Amino acid sequence: SYEMTQPPSVSVSPGETASITCSGDKLGDKYAFWYQQKPGQSPVLVIYQDAKRPSGIPERFSGSNSGNTATLTISGTPPMDEADYYCQAWDSNTAVFGGGTKLTVL
Amino acid sequence: QVQLVQSGAEVKKPGASVKVSCKASGYTLTGYYMHWVRQAPGQGLEWMGWINPNTGDTNYPQKFQGRVTMTRDTSISTAYMELSRLRSDDTAVYFCAKGEVVASGYFDSWGQGTLVTVSS
């Protein structure tokens, strides 16, 4: 079955740029989606189709996807973006999530 | 605005079944796929399948085939997920998530989650 790998944790200083990667075999041939989940809350879609932002998602969130790696980038990271982030893609009609990355802003 | 409201927490014994509901408002249930995703305590997200509320067609990953059943009642804009033969490792928060007009798309609105605890 298809697997996607994320780093368990990423740390960033407030106002700096955070990058969270998601690796999978030929992931660049698929669309990548990214979700933010804060403690005790439901996930929120922040990036779809590799690089598009849903309505209401701040411009500081951006995405890219090429080769075997998709990347979520948060520019000028504020403390409120501290959360778990999950990548997701489709393989053989099955939705697959990465294991998640805890973003710490300190 | 789109809203998905799920049924309340459940406690079940091993071997039992649980049925979680998800009432949709703010959009037409039959226009978009509905997905179910679960999250075990302290763990990541796991996709359980989708239902096409318009046709009733379903798609489940192999892991859940034979144990999960997704249905809908369009007259009350509600989707359901039933999981049978519960085990302790089925203890998780179960989410419904609104999909796109195509099956293999994003999940753009999520329910609040339903905690299902399986314990003897």
Coordinates of C-alpha atoms in Angstrom, one line a residue, chain A residues 31 33 35 37 40-45 47-49 84 86 88 90 92-99, chain B residues 35 37 39 43-47 50 59 61-62 95 100 103-113:
Chain A
Y31 CA -2.3 15.9 -6.1
F33 CA -3.6 18.2 0.1
Y35 CA -4.8 19.8 6.6
Q37 CA -5.4 20.3 13.1
G40 CA -9.2 19.1 20.3
Q41 CA -10.4 20.4 17.0
S42 CA -11.4 19.0 13.6
P43 CA -8.9 19.2 10.7
V44 CA -9.0 22.2 8.4
L45 CA -8.0 22.1 4.7
I47 CA -3.9 23.6 0.7
Y48 CA -5.5 21.6 -2.1
Q49 CA -4.3 20.4 -5.5
D84 CA -0.4 19.2 13.6
Y86 CA -1.2 16.2 7.7
Q88 CA -2.9 13.5 2.0
W90 CA -5.0 9.5 -3.5
S92 CA -5.7 3.5 -6.4
N93 CA -8.9 5.1 -5.2
T94 CA -7.7 5.2 -1.6
A95 CA -7.1 8.3 0.4
V96 CA -3.8 8.1 2.2
F97 CA -2.6 10.4 5.0
G98 CA 0.9 11.1 6.1
G99 CA 1.7 10.4 9.7
Chain B
H35 CA -16.0 10.6 3.5
V37 CA -12.0 9.5 8.7
Q39 CA -8.3 9.3 14.6
Q43 CA -2.5 9.2 16.5
G44 CA -2.9 10.4 12.9
L45 CA -5.8 10.4 10.5
E46 CA -7.1 7.3 8.8
W47 CA -9.5 7.3 5.9
W50 CA -16.7 7.3 1.0
N59 CA -15.9 2.6 -1.6
P61 CA -10.4 0.4 1.7
Q62 CA -9.5 -3.2 2.1
F95 CA -15.2 12.3 11.6
E100 CA -15.9 17.3 -3.8
A103 CA -14.5 10.9 -5.4
S104 CA -10.8 11.6 -5.3
G105 CA -10.7 15.1 -4.0
Y106 CA -10.2 17.1 -0.9
F107 CA -12.2 17.2 2.3
D108 CA -13.2 20.8 2.8
S109 CA -15.6 20.7 5.8
W110 CA -15.4 18.3 8.7
G111 CA -17.9 17.3 11.4
Q112 CA -17.0 17.9 15.1
G113 CA -16.0 14.3 15.6

